[in-house]
XYZ file of C-alpha atoms in Angstrom:
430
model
C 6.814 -90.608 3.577
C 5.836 -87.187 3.696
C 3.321 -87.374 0.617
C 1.487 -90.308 2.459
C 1.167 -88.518 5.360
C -0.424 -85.785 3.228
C -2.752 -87.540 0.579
C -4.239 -90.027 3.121
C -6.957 -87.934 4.611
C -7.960 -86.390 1.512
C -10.441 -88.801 0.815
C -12.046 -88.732 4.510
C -11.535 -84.916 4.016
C -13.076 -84.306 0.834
C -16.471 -86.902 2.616
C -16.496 -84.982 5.576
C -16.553 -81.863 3.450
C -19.101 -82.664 1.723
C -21.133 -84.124 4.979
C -20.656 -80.783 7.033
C -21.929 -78.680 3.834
C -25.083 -80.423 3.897
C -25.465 -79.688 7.529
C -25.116 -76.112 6.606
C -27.404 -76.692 4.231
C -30.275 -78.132 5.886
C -29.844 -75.289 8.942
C -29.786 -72.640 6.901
C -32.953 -74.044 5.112
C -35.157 -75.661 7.854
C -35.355 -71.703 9.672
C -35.952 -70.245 5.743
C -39.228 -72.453 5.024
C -40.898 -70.982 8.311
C -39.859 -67.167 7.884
C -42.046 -66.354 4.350
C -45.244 -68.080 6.407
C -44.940 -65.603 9.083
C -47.483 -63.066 7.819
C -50.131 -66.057 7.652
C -49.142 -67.045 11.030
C -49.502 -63.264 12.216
C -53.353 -63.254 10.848
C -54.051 -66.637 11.919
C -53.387 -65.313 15.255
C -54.536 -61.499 14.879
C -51.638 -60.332 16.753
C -50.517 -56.855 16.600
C -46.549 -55.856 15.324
C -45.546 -55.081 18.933
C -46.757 -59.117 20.110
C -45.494 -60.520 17.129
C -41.829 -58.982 17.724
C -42.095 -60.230 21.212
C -42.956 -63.130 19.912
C -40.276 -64.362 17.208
C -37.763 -62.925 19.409
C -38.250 -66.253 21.326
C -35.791 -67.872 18.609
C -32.973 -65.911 19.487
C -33.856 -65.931 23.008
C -33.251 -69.810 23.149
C -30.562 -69.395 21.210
C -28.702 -67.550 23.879
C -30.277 -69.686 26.641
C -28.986 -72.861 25.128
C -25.851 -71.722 23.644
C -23.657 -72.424 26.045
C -24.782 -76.450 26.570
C -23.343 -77.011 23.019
C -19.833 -77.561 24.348
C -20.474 -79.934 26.655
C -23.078 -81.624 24.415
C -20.185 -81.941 22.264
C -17.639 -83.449 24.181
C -19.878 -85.748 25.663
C -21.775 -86.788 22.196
C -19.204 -85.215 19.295
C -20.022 -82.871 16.794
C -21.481 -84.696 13.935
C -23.864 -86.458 16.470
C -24.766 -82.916 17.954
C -25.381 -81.011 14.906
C -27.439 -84.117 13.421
C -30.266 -84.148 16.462
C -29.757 -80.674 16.951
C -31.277 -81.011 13.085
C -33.947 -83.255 14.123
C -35.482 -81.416 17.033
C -35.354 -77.921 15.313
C -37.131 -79.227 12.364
C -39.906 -80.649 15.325
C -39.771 -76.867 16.728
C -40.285 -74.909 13.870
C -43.216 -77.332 12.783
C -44.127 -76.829 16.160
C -44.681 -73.143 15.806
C -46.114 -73.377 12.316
C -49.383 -75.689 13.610
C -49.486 -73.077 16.936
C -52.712 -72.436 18.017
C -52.001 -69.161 19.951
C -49.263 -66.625 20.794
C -47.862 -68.373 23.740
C -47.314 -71.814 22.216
C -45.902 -70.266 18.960
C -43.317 -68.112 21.225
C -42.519 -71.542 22.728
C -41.885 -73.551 20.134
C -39.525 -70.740 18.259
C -37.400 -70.604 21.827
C -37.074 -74.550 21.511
C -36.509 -74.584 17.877
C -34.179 -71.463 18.241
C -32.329 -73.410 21.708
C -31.896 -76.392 19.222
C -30.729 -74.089 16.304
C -27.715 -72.940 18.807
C -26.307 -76.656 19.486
C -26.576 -77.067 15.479
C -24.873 -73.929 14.608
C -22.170 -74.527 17.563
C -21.411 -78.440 16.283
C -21.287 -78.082 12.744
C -18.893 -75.430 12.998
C -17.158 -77.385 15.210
C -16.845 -80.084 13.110
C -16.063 -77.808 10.019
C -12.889 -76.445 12.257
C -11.873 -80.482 12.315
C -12.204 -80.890 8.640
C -10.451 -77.446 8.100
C -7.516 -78.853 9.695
C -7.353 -82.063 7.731
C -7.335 -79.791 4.401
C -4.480 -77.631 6.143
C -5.915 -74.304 4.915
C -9.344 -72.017 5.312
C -12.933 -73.891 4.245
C -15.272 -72.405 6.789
C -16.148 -69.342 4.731
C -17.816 -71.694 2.081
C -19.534 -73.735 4.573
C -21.550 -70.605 5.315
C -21.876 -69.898 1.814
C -23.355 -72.941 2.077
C -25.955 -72.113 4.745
C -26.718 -68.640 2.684
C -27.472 -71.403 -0.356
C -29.503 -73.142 2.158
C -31.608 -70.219 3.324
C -32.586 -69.309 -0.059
C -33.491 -72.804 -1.325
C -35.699 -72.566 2.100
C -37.301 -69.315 0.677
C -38.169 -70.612 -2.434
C -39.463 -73.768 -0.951
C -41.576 -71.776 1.273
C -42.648 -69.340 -1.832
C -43.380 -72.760 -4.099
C -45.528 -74.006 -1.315
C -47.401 -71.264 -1.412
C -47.927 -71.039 -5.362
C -49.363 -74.242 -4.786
C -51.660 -74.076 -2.273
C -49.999 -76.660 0.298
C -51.247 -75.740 3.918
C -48.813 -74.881 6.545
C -48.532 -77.697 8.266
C -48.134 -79.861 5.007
C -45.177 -77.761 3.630
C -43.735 -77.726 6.582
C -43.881 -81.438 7.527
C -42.701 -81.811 4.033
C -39.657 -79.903 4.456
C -38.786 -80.924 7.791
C -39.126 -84.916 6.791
C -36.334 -84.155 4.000
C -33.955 -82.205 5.107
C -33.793 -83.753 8.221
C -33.245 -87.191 5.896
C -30.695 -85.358 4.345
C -28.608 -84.648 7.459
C -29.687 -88.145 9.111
C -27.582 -89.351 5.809
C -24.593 -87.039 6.069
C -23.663 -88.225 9.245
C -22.171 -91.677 8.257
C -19.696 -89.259 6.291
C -18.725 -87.525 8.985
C -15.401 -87.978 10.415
C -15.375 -90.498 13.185
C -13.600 -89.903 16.947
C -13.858 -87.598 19.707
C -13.488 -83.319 19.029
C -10.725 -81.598 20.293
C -12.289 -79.094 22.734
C -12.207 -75.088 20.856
C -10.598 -74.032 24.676
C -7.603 -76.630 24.059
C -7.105 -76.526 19.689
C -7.223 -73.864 17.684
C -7.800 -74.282 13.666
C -4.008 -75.679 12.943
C -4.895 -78.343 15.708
C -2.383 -76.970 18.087
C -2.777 -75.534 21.562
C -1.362 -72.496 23.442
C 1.001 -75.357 25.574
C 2.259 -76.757 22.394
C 4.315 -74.153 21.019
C 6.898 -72.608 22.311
C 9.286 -69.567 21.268
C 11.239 -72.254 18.849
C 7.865 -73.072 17.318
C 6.585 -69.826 17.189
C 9.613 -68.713 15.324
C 10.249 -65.883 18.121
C 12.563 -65.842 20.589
C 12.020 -65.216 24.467
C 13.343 -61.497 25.059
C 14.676 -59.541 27.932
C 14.487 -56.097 28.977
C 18.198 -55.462 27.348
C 17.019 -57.110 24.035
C 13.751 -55.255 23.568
C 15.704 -51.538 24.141
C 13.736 -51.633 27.236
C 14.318 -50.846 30.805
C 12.990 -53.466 32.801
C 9.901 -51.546 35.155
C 8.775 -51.472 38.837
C 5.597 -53.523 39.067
C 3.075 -50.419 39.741
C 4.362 -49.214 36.207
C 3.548 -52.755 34.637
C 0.278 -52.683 36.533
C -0.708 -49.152 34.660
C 0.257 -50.593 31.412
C -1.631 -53.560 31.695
C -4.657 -51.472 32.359
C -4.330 -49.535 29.724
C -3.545 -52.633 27.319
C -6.725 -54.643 28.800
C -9.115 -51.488 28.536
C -8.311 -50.961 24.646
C -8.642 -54.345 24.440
C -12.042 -54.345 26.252
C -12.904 -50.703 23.901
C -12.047 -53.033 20.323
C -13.745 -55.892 21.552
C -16.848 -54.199 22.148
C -16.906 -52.216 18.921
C -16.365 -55.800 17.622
C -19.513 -56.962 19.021
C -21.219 -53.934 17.872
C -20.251 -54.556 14.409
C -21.461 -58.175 14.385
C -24.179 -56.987 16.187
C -24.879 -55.050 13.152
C -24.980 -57.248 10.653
C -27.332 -59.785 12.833
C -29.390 -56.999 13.167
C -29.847 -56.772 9.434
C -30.148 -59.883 8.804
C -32.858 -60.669 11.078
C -35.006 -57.578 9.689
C -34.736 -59.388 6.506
C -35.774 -62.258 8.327
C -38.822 -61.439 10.315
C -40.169 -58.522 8.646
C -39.115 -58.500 5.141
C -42.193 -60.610 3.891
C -44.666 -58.794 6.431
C -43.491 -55.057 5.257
C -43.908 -56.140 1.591
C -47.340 -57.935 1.645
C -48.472 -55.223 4.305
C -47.153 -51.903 3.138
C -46.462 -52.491 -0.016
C -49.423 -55.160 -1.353
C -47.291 -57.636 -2.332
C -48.940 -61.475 -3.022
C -47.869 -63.997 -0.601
C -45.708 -65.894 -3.237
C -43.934 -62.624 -4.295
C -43.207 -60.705 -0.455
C -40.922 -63.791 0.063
C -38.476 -62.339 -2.439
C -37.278 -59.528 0.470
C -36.191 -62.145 2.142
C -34.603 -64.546 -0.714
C -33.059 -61.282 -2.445
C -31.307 -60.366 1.312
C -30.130 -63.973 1.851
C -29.007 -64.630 -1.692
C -27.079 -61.108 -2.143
C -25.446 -62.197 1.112
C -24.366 -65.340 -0.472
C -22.839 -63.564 -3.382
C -20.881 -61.219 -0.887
C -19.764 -64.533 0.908
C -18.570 -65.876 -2.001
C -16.250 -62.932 -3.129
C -15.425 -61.830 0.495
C -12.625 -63.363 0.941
C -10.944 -61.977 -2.095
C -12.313 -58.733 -1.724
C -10.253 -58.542 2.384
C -7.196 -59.883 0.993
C -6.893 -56.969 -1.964
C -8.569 -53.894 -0.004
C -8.144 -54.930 4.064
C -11.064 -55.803 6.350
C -11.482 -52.421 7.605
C -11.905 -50.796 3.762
C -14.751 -54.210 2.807
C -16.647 -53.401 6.088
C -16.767 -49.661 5.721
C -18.018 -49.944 2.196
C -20.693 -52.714 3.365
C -21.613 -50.147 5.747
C -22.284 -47.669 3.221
C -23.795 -49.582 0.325
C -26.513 -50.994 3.224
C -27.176 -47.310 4.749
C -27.640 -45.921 0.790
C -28.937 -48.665 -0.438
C -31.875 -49.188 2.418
C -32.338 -45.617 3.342
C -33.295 -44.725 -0.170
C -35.534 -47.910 -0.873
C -37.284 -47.021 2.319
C -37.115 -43.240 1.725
C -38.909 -43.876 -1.987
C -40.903 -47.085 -1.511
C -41.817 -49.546 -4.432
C -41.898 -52.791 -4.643
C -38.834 -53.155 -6.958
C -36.870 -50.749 -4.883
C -37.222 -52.330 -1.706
C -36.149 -55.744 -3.131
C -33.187 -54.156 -4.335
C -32.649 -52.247 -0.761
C -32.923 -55.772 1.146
C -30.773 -57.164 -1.653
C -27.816 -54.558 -1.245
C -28.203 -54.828 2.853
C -27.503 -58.560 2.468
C -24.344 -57.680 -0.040
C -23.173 -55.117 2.553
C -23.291 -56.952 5.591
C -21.511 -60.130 4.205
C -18.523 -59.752 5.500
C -19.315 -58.472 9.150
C -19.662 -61.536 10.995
C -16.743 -62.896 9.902
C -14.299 -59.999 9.936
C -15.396 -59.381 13.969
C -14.862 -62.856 14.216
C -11.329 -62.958 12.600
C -9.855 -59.788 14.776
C -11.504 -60.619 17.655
C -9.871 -64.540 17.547
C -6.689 -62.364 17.164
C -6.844 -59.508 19.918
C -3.608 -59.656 22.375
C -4.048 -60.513 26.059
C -6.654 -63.159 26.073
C -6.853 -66.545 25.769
C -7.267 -67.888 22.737
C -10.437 -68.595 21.630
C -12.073 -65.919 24.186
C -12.814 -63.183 21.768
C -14.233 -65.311 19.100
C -16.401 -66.906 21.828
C -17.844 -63.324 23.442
C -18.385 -62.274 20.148
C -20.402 -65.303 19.090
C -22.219 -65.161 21.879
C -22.737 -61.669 22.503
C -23.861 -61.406 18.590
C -27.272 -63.088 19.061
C -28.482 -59.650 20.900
C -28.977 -58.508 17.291
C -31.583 -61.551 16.532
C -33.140 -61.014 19.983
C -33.395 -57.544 20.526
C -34.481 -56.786 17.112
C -37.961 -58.212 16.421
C -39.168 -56.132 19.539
C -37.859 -52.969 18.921
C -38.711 -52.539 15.444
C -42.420 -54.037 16.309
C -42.579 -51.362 19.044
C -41.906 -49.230 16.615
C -43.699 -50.162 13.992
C -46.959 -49.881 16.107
C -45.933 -46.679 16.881
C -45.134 -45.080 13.450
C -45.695 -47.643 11.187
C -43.158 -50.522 10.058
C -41.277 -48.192 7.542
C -40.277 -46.322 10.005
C -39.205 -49.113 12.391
C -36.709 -50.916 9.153
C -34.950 -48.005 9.787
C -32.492 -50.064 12.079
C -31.184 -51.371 8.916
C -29.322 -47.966 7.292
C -28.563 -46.948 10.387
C -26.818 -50.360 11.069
C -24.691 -49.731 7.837
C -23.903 -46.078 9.509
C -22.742 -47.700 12.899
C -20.373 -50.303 11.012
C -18.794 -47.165 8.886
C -18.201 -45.466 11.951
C -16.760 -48.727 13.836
C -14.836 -49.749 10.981
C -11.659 -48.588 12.315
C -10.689 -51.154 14.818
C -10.760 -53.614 11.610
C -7.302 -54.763 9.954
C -6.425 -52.121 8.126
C -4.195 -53.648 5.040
C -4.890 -56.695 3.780
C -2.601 -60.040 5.026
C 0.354 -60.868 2.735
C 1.248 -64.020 5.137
């Protein structure tokens, strides 16, 4: 029957769920424990802004270096499996880089903890897309909710530690041990079987072989049913040049606006703490809350996202996002207090929410490519936010001081307002 068929999985489902949400979990909070020690691990070191951007930028840069093993990891070992050691060994990196005696080792344990952060990222969304087709409707938006819970439960770890006294390589330790536990244990609930490769299924579980105009509910046309006159083949050769360049034009304003929002999330990330304890005197304990008011306003934008695209459109969310990060920073950096700046990282997190997953969304939907090839260039291409970030604000920062370099963050919002227009304009009504 038709309602066995429907309420079988749910109980798998609803395990699986719950499994992949604690993978979220313990990625997004592994990274966050590591990020509020960076200003001790700076003057441990004595390295100046301009070396210590080169350095963290060795997370991203492993991140793109590894990225593309994660498929055939996958196929080979399945998701769950994936995402679990991908769990394991990033914990082992970032503990790693915490215990680093000097620059060089640090930089190379964040590229193998930030390599290993790539196959986790890549699997568990993998294996969220499986579980989102059991449930026949969208999840993955609250499985990154999820990781934004995550990240600030790492903060406050990190900012607890502190209070307390622990040493760096005892919180650490610490936090790697359980949370690695914790994903060690979600895997049993995991669901079992091989993964349908992301080139061959899209999220309904159905590839581009399987449907046909029936299926599709359209019909194949001719030139005398489209209105059309049928065309010699230079003239179908011009139009297809013109199609693919637009295509090519939106799909890099795409990756600009994802760019974007990487961009400000990794300021929050490596220089929030250091810009608060630095410029603005703030105890160790209290310069983690740049970075735990940024990820947890980000959360709260996750959260209502969703609701926010289907009443006002993609285009109308991002463009605001845009603005309330350009305001919002520019003027906490423009009139700097402690208080203010908190608020500024808070409102940048808020306003670039939704910018990930609206480039994802139009890019997974562009015409003339196959599926799955705009989310994947904009996924990959993305991660030039996280890498060329810490560098060019450190440069700058040495330069003019690190005020001036967080000024990548309003002028982030600025580029998404002007971008904003190759976003859906109306919201769905499907």
């Amino acid at each position: 029957m038709t309602v066995d068929t429907e309420t079988r999985p749910l109980p798998a489902a609803r395990h699986a769920r719950a499994a992949v949400a604690v993978l979220f979990f313990t990625n997004g909070a592994l990274f966050a424990n590591l990020l509020p020690r960076y200003p001790q691990i700076k003057e441990d070191l004595a390295i100046g802004n301009g070396a210590y951007g080169l350095a963290v930028a060795a997370f991203p840069a492993g991140a793109i270096t590894a990225g593309l093993a994660a498929g055939l990891l996958i196929r080979r070992m399945g998701s769950a499996r994936v995402a679990v050691l991908g769990t394991l060994l990033t914990g082992a990196g970032i503990l790693a880089a915490g215990l680093a005696p000097s620059v060089a080792l640090f930089a190379t344990a964040l590229f193998l903890a930030g390599a290993m952060d790539a196959l986790t990222d890549v699997a568990q969304n993998a294996h969220g897309l499986r579980v989102q087709r059991l449930y026949g409707r969208s999840i993955l938006n609250s499985f990154h909710a999820v990781w934004s819970i995550g990240a600030v439960t790492g903060g406050l770890m990190a900012a607890g530690a502190m209070s307390l006294g622990l040493s760096l390589g005892a919180h650490l330790a610490v936090s790697a041990v359980v949370l690695v536990a914790a994903a060690v244990a979600a895997l049993r609930f995991c669901l079992p079987g091989p993964d349908n490769g992301p080139e061959e299924t899209g999220p309904e579980g159905t590839g581009p072989e399987e449907t046909g105009p029936e299926e599709t509910g359209r019909k194949e046309t001719g030139p005398e049913e489209t209105g059309r006159k049928e065309t010699g083949p230079e003239r179908l050769t011009a139009e297809g040049a013109r199609g693919t360049s637009r295509v090519g034009v939106v799909l890099a304003a795409l990756v600009l606006i994802a760019t974007a929002g990487t961009l400000v999330e990794d300021a929050g990330n490596s220089w929030a703490a250091l810009y608060l304890s630095d410029a603005l005197h703030a105890s160790a304990a209290l310069a983690a809350s740049g970075f735990i008011a940024l990820v947890g306003a980000q959360f709260i934008g996750r959260l209502i996202g969703d609701r926010l695209v289907d009443r006002f459109g993609q285009r109308a969310v991002a463009r605001s996002g845009g603005l309330i990060t350009a305001v919002g920073m520019g003027l906490a950096l423009t009139v700097p207090t402690l208080p203010g700046t908190v608020l500024g990282f808070a409102l940048a997190g808020f306003g670039v929410a939704t910018l990930v997953p609206a480039a994802m969304h139009e890019a997974d939907a562009l015409p003339g490519l196959k599926p799955g090839s705009g989310l994947t260039i904009v996924s990959w291409l993305m991660r030039l936010g996280f890498l060329l970030s810490p560098p060019i604000v450190g440069q700058v920062a040495d330069a003019a001081g690190l005020r001036t370099g967080l000024l990548v963050i309003p002028a982030a919002g600025v580029l998404v307002v002007l971008l904003a227009g190759v976003l859906q304009a109306r919201p769905r009504r499907d």
